[in-house]
PDB file of C-alpha atoms in Angstrom:
ATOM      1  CA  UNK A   1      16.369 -17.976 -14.321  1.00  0.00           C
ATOM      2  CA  UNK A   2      13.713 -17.153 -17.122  1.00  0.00           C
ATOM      3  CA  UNK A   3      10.552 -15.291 -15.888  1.00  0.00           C
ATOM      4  CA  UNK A   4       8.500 -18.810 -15.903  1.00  0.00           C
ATOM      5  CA  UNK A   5      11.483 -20.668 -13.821  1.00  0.00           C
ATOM      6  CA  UNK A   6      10.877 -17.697 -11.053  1.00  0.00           C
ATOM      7  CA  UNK A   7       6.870 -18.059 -11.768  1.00  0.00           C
ATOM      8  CA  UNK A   8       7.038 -21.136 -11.188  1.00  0.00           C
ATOM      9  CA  UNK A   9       9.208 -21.398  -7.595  1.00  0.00           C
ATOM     10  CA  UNK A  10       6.762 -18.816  -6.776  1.00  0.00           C
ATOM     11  CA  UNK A  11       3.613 -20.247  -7.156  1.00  0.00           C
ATOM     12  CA  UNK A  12       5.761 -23.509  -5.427  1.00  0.00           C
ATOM     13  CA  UNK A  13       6.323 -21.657  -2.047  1.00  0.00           C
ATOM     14  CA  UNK A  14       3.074 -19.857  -1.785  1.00  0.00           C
ATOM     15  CA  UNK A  15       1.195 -23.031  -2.439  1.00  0.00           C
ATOM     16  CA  UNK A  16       3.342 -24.942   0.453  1.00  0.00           C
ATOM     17  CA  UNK A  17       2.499 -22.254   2.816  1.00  0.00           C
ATOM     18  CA  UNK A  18      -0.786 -21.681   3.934  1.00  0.00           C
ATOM     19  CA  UNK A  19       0.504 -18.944   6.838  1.00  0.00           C
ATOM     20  CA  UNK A  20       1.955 -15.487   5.782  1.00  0.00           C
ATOM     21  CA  UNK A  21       2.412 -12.152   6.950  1.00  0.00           C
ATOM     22  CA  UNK A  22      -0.477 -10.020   5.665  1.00  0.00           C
ATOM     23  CA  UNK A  23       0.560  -5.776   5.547  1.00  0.00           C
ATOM     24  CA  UNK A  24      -1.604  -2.933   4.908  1.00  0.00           C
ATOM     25  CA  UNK A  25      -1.091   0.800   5.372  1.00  0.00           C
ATOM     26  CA  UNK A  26      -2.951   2.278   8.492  1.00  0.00           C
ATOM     27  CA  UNK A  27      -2.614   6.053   8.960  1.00  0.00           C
ATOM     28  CA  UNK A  28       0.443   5.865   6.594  1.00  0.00           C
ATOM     29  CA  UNK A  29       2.126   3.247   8.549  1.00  0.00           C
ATOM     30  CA  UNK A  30       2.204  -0.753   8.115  1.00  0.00           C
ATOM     31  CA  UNK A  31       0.189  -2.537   9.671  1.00  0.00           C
ATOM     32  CA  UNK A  32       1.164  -6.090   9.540  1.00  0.00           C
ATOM     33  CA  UNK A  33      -0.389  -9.422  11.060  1.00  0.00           C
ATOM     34  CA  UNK A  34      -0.190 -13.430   9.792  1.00  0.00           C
ATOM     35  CA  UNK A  35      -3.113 -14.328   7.472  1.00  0.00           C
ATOM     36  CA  UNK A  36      -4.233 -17.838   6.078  1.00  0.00           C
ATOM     37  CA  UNK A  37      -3.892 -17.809   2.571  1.00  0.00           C
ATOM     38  CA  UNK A  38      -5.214 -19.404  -0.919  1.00  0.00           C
ATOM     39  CA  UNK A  39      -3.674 -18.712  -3.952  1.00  0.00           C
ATOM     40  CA  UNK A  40      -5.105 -19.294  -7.945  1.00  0.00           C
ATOM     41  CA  UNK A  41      -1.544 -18.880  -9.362  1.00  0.00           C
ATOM     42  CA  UNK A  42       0.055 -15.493  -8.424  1.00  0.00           C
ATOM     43  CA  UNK A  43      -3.463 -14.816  -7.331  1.00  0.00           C
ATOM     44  CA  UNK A  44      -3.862 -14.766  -3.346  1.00  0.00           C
ATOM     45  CA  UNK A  45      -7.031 -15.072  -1.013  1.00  0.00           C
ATOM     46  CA  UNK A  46      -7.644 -14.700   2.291  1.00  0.00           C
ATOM     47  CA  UNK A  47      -9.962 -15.264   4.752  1.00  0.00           C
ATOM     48  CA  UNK A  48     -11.578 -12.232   6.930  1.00  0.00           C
ATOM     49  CA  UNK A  49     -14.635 -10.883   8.469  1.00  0.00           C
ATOM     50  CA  UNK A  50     -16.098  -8.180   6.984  1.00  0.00           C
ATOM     51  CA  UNK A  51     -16.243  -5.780   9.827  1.00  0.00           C
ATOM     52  CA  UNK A  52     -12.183  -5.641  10.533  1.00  0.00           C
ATOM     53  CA  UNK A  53      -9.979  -2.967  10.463  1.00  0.00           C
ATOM     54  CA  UNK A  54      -8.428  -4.360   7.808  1.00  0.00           C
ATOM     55  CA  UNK A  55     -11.307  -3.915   5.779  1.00  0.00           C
ATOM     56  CA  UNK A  56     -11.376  -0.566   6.313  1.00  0.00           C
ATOM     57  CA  UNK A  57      -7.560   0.363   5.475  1.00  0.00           C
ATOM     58  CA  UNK A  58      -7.684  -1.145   2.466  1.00  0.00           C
ATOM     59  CA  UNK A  59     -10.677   0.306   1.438  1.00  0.00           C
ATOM     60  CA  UNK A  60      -8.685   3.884   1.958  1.00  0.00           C
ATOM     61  CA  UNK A  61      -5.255   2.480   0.644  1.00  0.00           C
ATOM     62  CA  UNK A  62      -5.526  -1.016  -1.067  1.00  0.00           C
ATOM     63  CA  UNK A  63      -1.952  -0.825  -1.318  1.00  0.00           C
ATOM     64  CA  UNK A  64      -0.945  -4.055   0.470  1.00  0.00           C
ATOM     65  CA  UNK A  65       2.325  -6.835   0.696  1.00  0.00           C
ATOM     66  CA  UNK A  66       2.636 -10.165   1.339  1.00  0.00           C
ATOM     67  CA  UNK A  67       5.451 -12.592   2.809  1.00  0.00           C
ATOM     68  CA  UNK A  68       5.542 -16.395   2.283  1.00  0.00           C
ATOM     69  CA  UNK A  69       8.281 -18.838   3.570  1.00  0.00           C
ATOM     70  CA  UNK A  70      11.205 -18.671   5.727  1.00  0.00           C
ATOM     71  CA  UNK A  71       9.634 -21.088   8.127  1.00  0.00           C
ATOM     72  CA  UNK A  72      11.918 -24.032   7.859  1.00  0.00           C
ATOM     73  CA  UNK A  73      15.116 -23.865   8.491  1.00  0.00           C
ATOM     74  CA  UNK A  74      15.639 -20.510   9.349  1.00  0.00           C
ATOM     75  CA  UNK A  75      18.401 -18.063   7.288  1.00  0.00           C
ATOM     76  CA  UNK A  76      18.799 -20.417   3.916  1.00  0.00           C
ATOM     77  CA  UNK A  77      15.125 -20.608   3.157  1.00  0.00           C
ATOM     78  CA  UNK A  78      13.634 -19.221   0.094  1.00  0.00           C
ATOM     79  CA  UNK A  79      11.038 -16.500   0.606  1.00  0.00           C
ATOM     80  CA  UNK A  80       8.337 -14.264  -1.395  1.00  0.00           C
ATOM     81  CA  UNK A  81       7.421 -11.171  -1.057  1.00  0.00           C
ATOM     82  CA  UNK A  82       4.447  -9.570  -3.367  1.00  0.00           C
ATOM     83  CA  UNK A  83       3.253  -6.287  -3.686  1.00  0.00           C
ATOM     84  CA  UNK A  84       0.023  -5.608  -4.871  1.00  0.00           C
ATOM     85  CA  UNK A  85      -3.597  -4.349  -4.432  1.00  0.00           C
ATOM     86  CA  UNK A  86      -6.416  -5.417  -2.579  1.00  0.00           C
ATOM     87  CA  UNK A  87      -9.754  -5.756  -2.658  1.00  0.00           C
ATOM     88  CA  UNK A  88     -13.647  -7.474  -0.823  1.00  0.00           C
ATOM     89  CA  UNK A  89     -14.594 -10.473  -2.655  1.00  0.00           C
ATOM     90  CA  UNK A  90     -17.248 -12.152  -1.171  1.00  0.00           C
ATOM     91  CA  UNK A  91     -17.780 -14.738  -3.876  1.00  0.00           C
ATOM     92  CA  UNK A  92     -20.231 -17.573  -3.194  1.00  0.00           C
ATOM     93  CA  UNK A  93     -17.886 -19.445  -4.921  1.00  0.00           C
ATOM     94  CA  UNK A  94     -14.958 -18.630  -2.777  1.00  0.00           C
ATOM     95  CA  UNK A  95     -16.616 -18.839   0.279  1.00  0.00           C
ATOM     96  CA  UNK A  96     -17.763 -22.403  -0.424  1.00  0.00           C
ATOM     97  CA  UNK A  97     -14.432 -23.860  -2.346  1.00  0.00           C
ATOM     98  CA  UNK A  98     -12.371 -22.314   0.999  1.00  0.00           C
ATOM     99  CA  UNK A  99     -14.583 -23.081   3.413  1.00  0.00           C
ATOM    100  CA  UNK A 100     -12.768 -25.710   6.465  1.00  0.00           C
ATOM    101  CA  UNK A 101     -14.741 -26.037   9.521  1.00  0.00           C
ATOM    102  CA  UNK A 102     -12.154 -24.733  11.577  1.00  0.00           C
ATOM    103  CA  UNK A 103     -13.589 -20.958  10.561  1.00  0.00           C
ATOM    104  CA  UNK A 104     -16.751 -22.145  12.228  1.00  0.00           C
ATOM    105  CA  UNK A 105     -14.833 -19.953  15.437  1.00  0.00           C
ATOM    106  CA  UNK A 106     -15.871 -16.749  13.543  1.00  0.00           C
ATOM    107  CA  UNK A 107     -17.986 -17.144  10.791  1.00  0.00           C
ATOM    108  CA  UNK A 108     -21.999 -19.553  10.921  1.00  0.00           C
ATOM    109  CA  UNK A 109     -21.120 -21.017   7.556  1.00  0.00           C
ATOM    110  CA  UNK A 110     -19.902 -20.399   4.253  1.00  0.00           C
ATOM    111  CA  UNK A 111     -23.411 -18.239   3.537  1.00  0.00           C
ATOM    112  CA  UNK A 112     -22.257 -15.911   7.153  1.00  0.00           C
ATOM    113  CA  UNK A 113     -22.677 -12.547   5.234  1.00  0.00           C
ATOM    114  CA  UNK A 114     -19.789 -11.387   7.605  1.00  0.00           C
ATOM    115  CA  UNK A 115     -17.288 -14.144   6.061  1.00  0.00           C
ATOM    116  CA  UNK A 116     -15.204 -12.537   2.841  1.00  0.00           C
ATOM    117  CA  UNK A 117     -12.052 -12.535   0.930  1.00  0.00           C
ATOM    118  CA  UNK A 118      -9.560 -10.420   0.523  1.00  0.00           C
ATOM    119  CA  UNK A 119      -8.338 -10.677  -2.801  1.00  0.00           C
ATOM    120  CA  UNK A 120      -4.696  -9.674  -3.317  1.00  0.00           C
ATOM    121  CA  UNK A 121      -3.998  -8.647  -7.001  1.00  0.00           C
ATOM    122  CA  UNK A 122      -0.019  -9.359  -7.190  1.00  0.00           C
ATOM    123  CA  UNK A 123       1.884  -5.491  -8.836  1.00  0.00           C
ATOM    124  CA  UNK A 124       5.624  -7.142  -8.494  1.00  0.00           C
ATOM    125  CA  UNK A 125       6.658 -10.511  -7.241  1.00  0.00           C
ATOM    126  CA  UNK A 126      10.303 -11.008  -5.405  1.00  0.00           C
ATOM    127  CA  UNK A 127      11.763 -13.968  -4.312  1.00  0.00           C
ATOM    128  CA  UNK A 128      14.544 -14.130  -2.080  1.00  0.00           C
ATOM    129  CA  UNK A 129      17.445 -17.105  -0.858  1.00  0.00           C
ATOM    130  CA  UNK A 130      16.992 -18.650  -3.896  1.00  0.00           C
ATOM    131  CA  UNK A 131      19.092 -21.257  -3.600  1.00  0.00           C
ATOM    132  CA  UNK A 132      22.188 -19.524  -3.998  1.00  0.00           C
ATOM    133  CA  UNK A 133      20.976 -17.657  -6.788  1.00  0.00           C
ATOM    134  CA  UNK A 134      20.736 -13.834  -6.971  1.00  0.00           C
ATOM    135  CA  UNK A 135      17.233 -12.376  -5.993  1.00  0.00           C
ATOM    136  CA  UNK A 136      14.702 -12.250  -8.681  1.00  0.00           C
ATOM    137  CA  UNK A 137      11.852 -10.214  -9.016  1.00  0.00           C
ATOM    138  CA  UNK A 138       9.214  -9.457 -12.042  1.00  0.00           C
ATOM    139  CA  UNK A 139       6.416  -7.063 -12.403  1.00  0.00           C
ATOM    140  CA  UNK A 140       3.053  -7.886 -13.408  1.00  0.00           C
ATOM    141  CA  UNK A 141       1.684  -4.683 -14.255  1.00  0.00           C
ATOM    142  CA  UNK A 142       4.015  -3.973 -17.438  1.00  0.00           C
TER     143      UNK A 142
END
């Protein structure tokens, strides 16, 4: 597969899953929890409140990875995993174009000053159980 064939089956799985496994480094360890996610592209957002631990590891090590898929079927099904940084993006923009009512459990509205993004920069992208095929993986910083 050509770099835009694996772009592409990327950008395919991230989009069809809305649930994936957010890590970030606490005290040199990973710290790992699920996330809802948005993506523009490669490009991922999610959700968070402002005053989360989460916040605050990244803002010491914005070193971060993501995993999408394997939610189907179990052992066959393609997954991603992307390494990248992280960073606060509290966006009017965002918050408005994400916003679903079911955040109204944590946040007063898209304008709640403690509602943000995390935006997730993609470093290297990996796909995995690709259909038989060998795994790929490309890097975005090069």
């Amino acid at each position: 597969m050509d770099k835009k064939d694996v772009k592409d089956e990327v950008v395919k799985i991230i989009s069809g899953h809305r649930t994936g496994v957010l890590t970030t480094v606490e005290n040199n360890k990973p710290h790992s929890r699920y996330m809802t996610f948005y993506n523009d592209e490669l490009t991922l957002y999610t959700p968070t409140k402002r005053d989360t631990e989460k916040i605050d590891e990244i803002e010491k090590n914005p070193s971060v990875s993501v995993l999408f898929g394997y939610e189907q079927k179990g052992q066959m099904d393609s997954y991603v995993e992307i390494l990248g940084t992280s960073s606060v993006n509290d966006s009017d923009v965002l918050k408005k174009q994400f916003w679903d009512d079911s955040f109204e459990k944590w946040f007063d509205g898209p304008g709640d000053p403690n509602y943000v993004f995390l935006k997730i920069n993609p470093e290297v992208v990996r796909i995995l159980n690709l259909h038989d095929k060998p795994s790929q993986e490309f890097n975005l910083t090069n």
